[in-house]
Coordinates of C-alpha atoms in Angstrom, one line a residue:
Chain V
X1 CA 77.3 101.0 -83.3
X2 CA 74.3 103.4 -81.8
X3 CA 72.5 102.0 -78.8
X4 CA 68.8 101.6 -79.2
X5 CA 66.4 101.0 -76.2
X6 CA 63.1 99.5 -77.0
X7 CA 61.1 101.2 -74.5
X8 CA 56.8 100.7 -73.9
X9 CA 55.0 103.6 -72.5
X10 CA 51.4 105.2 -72.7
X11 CA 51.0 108.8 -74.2
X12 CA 47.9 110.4 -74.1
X13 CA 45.9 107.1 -73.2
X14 CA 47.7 105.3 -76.3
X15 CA 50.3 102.6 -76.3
X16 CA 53.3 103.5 -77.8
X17 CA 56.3 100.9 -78.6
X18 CA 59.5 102.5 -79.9
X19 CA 63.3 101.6 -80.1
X20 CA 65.2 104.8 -79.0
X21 CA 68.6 106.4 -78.5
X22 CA 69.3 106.4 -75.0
X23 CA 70.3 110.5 -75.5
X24 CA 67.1 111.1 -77.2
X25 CA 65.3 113.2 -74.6
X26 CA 61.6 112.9 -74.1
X27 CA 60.7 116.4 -75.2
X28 CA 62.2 115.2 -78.5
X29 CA 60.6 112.0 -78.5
X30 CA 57.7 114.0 -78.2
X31 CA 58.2 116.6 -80.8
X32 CA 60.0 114.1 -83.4
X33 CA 58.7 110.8 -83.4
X34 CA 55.4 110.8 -82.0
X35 CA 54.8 114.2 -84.1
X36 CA 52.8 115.4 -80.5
X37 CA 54.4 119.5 -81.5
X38 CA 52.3 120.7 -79.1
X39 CA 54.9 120.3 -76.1
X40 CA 57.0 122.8 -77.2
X41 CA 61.3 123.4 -76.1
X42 CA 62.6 126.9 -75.1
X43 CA 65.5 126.3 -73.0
X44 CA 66.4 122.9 -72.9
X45 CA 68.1 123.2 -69.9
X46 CA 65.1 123.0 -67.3
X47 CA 64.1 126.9 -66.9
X48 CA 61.1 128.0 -69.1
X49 CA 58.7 125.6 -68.5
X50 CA 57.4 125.5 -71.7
X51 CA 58.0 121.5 -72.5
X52 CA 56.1 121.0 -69.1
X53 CA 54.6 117.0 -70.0
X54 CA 52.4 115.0 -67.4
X55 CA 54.5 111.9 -66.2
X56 CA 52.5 109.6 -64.3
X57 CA 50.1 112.4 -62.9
X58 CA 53.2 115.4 -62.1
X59 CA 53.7 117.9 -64.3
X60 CA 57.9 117.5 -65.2
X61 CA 60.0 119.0 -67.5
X62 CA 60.0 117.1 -70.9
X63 CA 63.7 118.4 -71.8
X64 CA 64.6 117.1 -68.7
X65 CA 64.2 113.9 -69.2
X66 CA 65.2 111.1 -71.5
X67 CA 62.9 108.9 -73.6
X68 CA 64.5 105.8 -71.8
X69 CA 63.6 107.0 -68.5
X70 CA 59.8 107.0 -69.4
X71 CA 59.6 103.4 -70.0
X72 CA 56.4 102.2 -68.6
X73 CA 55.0 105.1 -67.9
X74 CA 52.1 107.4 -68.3
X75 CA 53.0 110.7 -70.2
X76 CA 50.2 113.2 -71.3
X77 CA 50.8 116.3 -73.9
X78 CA 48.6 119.3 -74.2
X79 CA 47.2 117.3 -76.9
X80 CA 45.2 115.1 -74.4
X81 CA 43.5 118.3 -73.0
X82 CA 41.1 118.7 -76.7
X83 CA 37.9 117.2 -76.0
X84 CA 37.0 114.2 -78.4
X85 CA 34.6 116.5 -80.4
X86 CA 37.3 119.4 -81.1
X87 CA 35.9 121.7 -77.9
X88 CA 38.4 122.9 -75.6
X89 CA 39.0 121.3 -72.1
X90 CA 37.9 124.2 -69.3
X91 CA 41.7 125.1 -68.8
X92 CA 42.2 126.3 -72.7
X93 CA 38.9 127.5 -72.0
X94 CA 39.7 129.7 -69.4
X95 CA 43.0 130.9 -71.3
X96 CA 40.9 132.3 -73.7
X97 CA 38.8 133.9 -71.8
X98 CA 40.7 135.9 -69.8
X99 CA 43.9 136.3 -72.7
X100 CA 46.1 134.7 -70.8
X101 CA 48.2 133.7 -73.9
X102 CA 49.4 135.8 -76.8
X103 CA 52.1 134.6 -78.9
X104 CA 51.5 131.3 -77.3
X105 CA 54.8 129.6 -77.0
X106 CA 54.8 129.2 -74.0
X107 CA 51.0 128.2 -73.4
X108 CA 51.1 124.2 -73.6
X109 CA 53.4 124.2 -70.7
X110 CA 51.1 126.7 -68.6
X111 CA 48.3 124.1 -69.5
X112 CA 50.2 121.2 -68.4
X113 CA 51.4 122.7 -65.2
X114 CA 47.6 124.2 -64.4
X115 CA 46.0 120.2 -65.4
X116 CA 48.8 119.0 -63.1
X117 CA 47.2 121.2 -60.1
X118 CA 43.7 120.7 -61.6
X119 CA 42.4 118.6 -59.2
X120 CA 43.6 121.0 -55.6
X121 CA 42.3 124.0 -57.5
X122 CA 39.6 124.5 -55.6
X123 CA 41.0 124.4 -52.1
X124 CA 44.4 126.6 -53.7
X125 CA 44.9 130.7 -52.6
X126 CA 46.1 132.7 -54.9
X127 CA 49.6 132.2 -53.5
X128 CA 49.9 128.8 -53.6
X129 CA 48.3 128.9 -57.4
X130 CA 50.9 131.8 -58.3
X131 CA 53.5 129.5 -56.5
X132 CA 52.6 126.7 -59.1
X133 CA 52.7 128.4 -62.0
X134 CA 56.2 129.9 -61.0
X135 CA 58.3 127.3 -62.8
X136 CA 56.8 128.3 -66.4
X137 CA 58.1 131.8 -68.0
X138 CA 56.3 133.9 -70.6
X139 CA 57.5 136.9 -71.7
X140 CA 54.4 138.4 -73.4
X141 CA 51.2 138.4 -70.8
X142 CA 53.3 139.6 -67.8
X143 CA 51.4 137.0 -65.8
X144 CA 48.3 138.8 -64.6
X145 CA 45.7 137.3 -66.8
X146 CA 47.2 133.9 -66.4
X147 CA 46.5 133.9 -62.7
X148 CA 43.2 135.4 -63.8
X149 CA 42.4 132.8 -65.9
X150 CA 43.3 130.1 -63.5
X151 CA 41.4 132.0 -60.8
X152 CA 38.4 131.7 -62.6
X153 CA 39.0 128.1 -63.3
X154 CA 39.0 127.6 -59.8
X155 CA 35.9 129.6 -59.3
X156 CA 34.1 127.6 -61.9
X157 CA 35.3 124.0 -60.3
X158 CA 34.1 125.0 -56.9
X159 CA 30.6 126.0 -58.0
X160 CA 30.5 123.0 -60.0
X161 CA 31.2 121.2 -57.2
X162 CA 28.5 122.9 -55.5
X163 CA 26.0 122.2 -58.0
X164 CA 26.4 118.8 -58.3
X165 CA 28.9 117.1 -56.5
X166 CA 28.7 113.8 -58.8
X167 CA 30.0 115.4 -61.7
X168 CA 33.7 115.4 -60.0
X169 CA 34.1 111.3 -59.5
X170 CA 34.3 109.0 -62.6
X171 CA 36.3 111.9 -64.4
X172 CA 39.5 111.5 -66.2
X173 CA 40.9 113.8 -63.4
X174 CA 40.4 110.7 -61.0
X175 CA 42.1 108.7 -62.9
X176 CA 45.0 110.6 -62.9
X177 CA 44.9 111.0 -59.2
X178 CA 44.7 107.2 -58.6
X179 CA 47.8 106.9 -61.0
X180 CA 49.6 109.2 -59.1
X181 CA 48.9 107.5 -55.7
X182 CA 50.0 104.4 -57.2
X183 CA 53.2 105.7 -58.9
X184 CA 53.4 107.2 -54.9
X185 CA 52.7 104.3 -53.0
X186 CA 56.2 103.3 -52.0
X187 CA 57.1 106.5 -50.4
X188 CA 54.4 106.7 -47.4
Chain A
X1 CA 71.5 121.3 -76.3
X2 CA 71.4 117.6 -77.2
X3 CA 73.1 114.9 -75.0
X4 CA 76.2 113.8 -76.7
X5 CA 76.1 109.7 -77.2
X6 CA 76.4 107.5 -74.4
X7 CA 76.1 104.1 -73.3
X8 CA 73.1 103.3 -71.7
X9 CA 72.9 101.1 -68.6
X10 CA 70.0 100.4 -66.1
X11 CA 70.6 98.0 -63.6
X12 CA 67.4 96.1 -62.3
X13 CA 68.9 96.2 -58.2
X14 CA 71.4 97.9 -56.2
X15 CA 73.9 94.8 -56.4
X16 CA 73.5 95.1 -60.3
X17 CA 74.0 99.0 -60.1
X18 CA 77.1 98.7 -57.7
X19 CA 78.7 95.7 -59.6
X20 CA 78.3 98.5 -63.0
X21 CA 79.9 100.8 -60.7
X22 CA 82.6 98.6 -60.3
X23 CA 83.0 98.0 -63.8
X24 CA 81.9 101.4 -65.0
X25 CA 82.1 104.0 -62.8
X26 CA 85.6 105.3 -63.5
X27 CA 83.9 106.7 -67.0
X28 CA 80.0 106.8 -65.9
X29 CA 77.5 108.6 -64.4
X30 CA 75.0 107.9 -62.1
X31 CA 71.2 109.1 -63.5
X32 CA 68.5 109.7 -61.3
X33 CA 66.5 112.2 -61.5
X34 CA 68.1 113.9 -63.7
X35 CA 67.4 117.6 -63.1
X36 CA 71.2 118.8 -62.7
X37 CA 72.4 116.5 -64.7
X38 CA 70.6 116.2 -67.9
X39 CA 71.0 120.0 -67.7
X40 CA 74.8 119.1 -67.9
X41 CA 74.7 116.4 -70.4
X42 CA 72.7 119.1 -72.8
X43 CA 74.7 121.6 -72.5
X44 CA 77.6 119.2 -72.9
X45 CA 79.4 120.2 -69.8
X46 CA 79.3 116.5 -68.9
X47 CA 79.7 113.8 -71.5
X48 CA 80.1 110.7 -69.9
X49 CA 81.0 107.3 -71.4
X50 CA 78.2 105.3 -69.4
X51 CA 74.8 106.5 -67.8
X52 CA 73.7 104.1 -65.1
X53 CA 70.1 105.2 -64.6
X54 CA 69.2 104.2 -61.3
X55 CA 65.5 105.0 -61.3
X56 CA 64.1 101.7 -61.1
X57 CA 65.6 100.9 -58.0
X58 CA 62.3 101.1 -55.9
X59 CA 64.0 100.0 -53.0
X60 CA 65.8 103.1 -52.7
X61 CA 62.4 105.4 -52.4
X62 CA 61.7 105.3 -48.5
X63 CA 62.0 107.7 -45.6
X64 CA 62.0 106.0 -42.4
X65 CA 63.2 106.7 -38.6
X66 CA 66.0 105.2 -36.8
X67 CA 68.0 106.0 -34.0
X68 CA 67.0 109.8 -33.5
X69 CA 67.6 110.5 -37.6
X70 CA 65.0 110.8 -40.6
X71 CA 66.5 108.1 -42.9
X72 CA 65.6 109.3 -46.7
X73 CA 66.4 106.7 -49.3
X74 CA 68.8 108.5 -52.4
X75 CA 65.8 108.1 -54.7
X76 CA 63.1 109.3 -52.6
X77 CA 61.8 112.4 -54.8
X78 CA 61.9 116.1 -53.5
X79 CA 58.3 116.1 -53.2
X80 CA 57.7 112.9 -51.3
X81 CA 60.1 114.6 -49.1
X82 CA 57.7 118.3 -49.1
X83 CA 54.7 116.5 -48.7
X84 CA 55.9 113.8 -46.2
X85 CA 53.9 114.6 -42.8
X86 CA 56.6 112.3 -40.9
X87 CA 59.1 115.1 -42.0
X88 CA 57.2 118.1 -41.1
X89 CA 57.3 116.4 -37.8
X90 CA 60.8 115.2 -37.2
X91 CA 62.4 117.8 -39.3
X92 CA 60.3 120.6 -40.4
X93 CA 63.6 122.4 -41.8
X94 CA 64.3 119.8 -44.1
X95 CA 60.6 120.0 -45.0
X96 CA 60.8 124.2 -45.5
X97 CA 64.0 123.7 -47.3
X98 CA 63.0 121.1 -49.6
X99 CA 60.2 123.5 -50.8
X100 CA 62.5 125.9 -51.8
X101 CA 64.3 123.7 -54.6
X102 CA 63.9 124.6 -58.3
X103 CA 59.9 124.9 -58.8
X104 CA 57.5 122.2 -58.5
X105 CA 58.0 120.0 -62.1
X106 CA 61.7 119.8 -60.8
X107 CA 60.8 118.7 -57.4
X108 CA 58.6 116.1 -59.0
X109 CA 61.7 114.6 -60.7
X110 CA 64.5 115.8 -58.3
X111 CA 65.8 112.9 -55.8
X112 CA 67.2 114.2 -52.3
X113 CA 70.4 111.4 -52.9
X114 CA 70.7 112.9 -56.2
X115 CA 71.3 116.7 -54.7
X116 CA 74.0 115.8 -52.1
X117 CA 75.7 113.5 -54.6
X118 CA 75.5 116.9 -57.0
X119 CA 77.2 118.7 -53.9
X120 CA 76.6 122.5 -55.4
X121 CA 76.9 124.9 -52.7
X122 CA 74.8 127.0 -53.3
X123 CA 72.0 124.2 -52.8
X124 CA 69.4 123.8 -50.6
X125 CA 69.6 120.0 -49.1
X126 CA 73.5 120.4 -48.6
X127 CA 73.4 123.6 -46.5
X128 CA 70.8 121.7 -44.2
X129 CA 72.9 118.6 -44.0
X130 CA 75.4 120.3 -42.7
X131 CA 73.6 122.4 -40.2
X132 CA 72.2 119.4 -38.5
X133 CA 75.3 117.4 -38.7
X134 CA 73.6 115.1 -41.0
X135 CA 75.1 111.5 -42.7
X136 CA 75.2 110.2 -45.6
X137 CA 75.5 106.1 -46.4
X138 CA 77.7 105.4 -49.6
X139 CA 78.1 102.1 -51.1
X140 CA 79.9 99.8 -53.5
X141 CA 80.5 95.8 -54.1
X142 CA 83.1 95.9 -51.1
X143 CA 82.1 98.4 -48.5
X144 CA 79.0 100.0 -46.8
X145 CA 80.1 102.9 -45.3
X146 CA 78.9 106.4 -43.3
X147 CA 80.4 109.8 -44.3
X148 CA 79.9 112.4 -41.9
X149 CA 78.2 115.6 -43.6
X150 CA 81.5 117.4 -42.6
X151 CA 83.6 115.1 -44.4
X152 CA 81.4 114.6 -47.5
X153 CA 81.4 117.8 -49.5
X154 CA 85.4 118.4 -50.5
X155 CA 84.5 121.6 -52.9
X156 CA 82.4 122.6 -55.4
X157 CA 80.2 120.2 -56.9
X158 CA 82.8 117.0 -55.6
X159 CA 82.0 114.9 -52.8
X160 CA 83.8 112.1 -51.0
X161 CA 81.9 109.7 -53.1
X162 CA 84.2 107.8 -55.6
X163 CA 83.3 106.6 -59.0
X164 CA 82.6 103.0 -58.1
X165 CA 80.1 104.6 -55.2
X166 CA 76.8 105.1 -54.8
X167 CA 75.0 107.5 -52.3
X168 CA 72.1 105.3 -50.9
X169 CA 70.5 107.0 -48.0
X170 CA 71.0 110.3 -46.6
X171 CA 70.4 111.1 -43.0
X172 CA 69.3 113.9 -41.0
X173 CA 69.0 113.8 -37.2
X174 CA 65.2 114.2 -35.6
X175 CA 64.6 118.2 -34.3
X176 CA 64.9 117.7 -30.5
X177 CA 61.8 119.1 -28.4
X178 CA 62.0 122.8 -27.5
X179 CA 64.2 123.1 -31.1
X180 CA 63.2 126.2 -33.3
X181 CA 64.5 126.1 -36.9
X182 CA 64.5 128.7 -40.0
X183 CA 65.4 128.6 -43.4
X184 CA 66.6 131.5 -45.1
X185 CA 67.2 132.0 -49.2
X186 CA 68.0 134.7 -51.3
X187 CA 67.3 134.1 -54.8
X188 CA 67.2 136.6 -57.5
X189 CA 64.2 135.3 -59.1
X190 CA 61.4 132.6 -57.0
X191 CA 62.8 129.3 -57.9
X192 CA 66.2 130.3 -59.1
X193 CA 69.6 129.2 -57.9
X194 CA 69.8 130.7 -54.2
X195 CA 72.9 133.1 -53.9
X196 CA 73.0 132.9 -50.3
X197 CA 71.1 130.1 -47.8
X198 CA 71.4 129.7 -44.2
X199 CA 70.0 126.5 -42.4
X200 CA 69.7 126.9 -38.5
X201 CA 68.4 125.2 -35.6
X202 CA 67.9 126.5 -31.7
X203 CA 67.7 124.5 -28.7
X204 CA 66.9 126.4 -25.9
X205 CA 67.3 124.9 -21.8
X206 CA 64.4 125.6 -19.2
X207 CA 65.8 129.4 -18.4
X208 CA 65.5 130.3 -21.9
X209 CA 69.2 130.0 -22.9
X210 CA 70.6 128.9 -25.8
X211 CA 71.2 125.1 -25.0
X212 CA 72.4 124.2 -28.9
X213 CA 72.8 126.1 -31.9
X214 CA 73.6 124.9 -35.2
X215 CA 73.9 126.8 -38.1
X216 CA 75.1 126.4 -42.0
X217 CA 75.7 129.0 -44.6
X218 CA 75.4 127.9 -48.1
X219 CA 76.6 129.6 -51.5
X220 CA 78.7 131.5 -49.9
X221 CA 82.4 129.1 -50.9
X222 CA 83.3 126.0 -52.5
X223 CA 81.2 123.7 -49.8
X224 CA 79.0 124.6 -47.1
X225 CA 80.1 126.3 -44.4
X226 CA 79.1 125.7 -40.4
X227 CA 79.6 128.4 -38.4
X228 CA 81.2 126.7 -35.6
X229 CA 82.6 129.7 -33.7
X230 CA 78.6 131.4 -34.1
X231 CA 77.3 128.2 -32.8
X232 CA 79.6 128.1 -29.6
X233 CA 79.5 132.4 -28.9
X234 CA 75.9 132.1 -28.5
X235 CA 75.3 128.8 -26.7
X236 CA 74.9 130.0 -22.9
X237 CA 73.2 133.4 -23.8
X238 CA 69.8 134.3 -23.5
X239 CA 68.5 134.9 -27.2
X240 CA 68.0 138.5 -28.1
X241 CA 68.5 140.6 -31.2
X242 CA 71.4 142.1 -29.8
X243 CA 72.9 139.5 -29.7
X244 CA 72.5 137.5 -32.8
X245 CA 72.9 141.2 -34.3
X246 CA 76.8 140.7 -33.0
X247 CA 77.1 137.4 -33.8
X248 CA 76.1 137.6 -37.3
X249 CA 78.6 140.5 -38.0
X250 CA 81.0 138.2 -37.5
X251 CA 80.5 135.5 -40.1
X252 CA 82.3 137.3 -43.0
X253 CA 85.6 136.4 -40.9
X254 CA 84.6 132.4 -41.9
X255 CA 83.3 133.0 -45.1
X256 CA 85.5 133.2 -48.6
X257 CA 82.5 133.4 -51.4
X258 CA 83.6 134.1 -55.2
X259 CA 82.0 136.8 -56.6
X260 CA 80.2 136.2 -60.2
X261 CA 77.8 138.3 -62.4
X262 CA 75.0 138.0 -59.9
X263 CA 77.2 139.5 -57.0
X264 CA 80.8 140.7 -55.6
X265 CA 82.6 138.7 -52.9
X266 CA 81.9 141.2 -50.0
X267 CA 77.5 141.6 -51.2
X268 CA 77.4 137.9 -50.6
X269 CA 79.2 138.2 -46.9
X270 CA 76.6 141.2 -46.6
X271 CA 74.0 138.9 -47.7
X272 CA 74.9 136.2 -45.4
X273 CA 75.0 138.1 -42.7
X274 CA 71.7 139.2 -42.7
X275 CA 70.6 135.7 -43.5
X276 CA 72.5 134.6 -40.1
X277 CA 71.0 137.4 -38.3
X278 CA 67.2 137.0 -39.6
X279 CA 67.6 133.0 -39.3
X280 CA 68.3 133.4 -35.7
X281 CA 65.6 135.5 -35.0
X282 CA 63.6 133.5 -36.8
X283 CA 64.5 130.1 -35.2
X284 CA 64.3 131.3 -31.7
X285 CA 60.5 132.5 -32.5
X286 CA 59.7 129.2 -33.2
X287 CA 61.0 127.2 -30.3
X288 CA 57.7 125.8 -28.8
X289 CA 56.9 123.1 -26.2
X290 CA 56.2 124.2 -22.7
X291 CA 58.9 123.1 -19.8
X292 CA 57.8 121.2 -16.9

């Protein structure tokens, strides 16, 4: 008879109870059970990028992990990055802007990997923010406008930050960098 | 590219994972991080009986020192490891060559006992073991035990570890003072499987010679290769181009890569060699610490 695993996690800020196959990978999860088809699978083998997920604050690759192995933990999709009222978080935003998507397959895992950096940004050079987008492929912009478009993210966060300081604490960004600390604690 | 079935097992402490080792092991396979071997078990290249996912065993995720070595718990993650301040310290090689592994979501995943117990030669944490004459503790229900780096890797992607054994701490010695250190990697893409790495570390005495050398070629054959006969030619000399020139012309004599579609047999004892060469240079540039 198939194994199931129940396994208790929190996607996108919801709790989610399910009873999974252990082989049922979390991409799949994801895609399948949760209906979240915004985290989208090129390879499956851990090279495109593209089913890039938040786990507990790092950006990992969703295919490269099973749905067992994120029990009791804190996953976020692109789907968290929508504001409540349908507008689109300043990372889309930026995308837009600046084209740095055009058929868009790859695009949720850019976002993911860029919120995963979100909160450095400001302090990142250009190398280190081309060095963190190097794990996701796209074969349509040739790159260019993506670092563009997270460039300008950058620039916008640090005069932001400039204009009034307070609006950087209390965020949901925090939050996420507590988690991670926590998640981190052990190793120090 | 779905995981055939398997049985799922996760032990709650290293006793519990060891005694499902015991019982298992002949037909499991260990799961921690995942990232070489969910690749396998997608492709289907591995389809094990058991998976014994190891990830909740917190008390495996430490890196400590002890008797002049960095001790790294299996299940420490790659980027504990790159962001560790304690490492760039003690070790900075390990640091520079953990940073060179996959690309960042798979060094957020990746655990440093999970690499060595892969044993692929062409990867980064192996060819750094082995320059630095590192150690590796394996256990199971009967026996603790301490495989010298030398002794661990047999051939590709097989280690001394058997199948009721678990890798739990990995150990690379502590730099010594007026130590300079390089790691070199040729990848065809950033990120990519390396073709060719070289791990090497410098000593140098109070006259500016060559006190200790120790240097590891990866990629380039079934395990990692030290380059013993290097390592003793130069000890004695006074560091120069010229001569780590000579020396590194000699390392296709030790060296018996396969060729594949990314290169022929004799480009990858080409590209080790220059490796050797620029990894010396660049080791004995960083040697700092004034003598007295």
């Amino acid at each position: 008879m198939t194994q199931r695993v129940a396994i208790e996690l929190t996607v996108n800020g919801r709790p989610v109870r399910a009873e999974v196959e252990p082989r049922l990978l979390l991409a799949d999860f994801l895609r399948d059970h949760l209906e979240l088809t915004g985290t989208h699978l090129g390879c499956e083998h851990g090279v495109c990028g593209a089913c890039t997920v938040l786990l507990d604050g790092d950006p990992v690759r969703s295919c490269l992990a099973l749905a067992v192995q994120a029990n009791g933990t804190h996953v976020e999709t692109v789907e968290s990055l929508t504001q409540e009222d349908g507008s689109l978080h300043p990372i889309q935003q930026a995308f837009a802007d600046h084209h740095a998507l055009q058929c868009g397959f790859c695009t949720p895992g850019f976002l993911m990997t860029v919120r995963g950096i979100f909160d450095d940004l400001p302090g990142m050079t250009e190398a280190q923010i081309r060095e963190a987008v190097s794990g996701n492929l796209c074969r349509c912009t040739g790159y260019a406008n993506i670092v563009r478009a997270v460039q300008q993210l950058q620039r916008d966060l640090q005069l932001q930050a400039v204009r009034d300081p307070a609006t950087r604490s209390g965020s949901r960004v925090d939050d996420r960098g507590a988690l991670r600390d926590t998640a981190r604690s052990e190793v120090k | 590219m779905k995981p055939s079935h398997f049985h799922y097992l996760r032990p709650q402490s290293l006793e519990e994972a060891l005694e499902m080792l015991q019982a298992y092991g002949e037909d499991a396979k260990v799961l921690a991080g995942g990232q070489s071997l969910i690749p396998l078990l997608n492709m289907r290249l591995a389809t094990p009986k058991y998976i014994i996912d190891i990830g909740g065993l917190d008390e495996l995720r430490y890196i400590r020192e002890a008797e002049g070595q960095v001790r790294i718990g299996a299940l420490t993650r790659h980027v504990d490891v790159e962001k560790s301040g304690r490492i760039a310290e003690a070790c900075p090689l390990l640091g520079a060559a953990v940073q060179r592994i996959g690309h960042s979501q798979i060094r957020n995943r990746g655990t440093v006992g999970g690499s060595i117990a892969h044993g692929d030669a062409s990867a980064e944490l192996p060819c750094v073991l082995a320059a630095l004459r590192g150690e590796v503790r394996i256990q199971s229900t009967t026996e603790t035990r301490v495989a010298a780096a030398d002794t661990f890797f047999l051939t590709y992607m097989m280690t001394d570890v058997q199948p009721t054994e678990l890798v739990t701490e990995v150990r690379f010695p502590v730099l010594p003072a007026h130590t300079g250190w390089s790691f070199q990697e040729f990848a065809r893409r950033h990120g990519d499987f390396a073709m060719v790495t070289v791990a090497a570390a410098i000593t140098l005495d109070g006259s500016n010679r060559i006190a200790k050398a120790q240097v590891a070629v990866g990629g380039a054959g079934p395990v990692p290769t030290v380059l013993t006969d290097l390592e003793e030619a130069i000890v004695g000399e006074e560091p120069s181009s010229a001569l780590f020139e000579s020396a590194a012309a000699q390392v296709g004599d030790v060296l018996e890569p396969d060729g594949d579609l990314h290169g022929t047999p004799e480009y990858r004892v080409q590209l080790a060699q220059s490796l050797v060469r620029r990894a010396l240079d660049d080791a004995t540039s960083k040697v700092g610490g004034a003598f007295v």
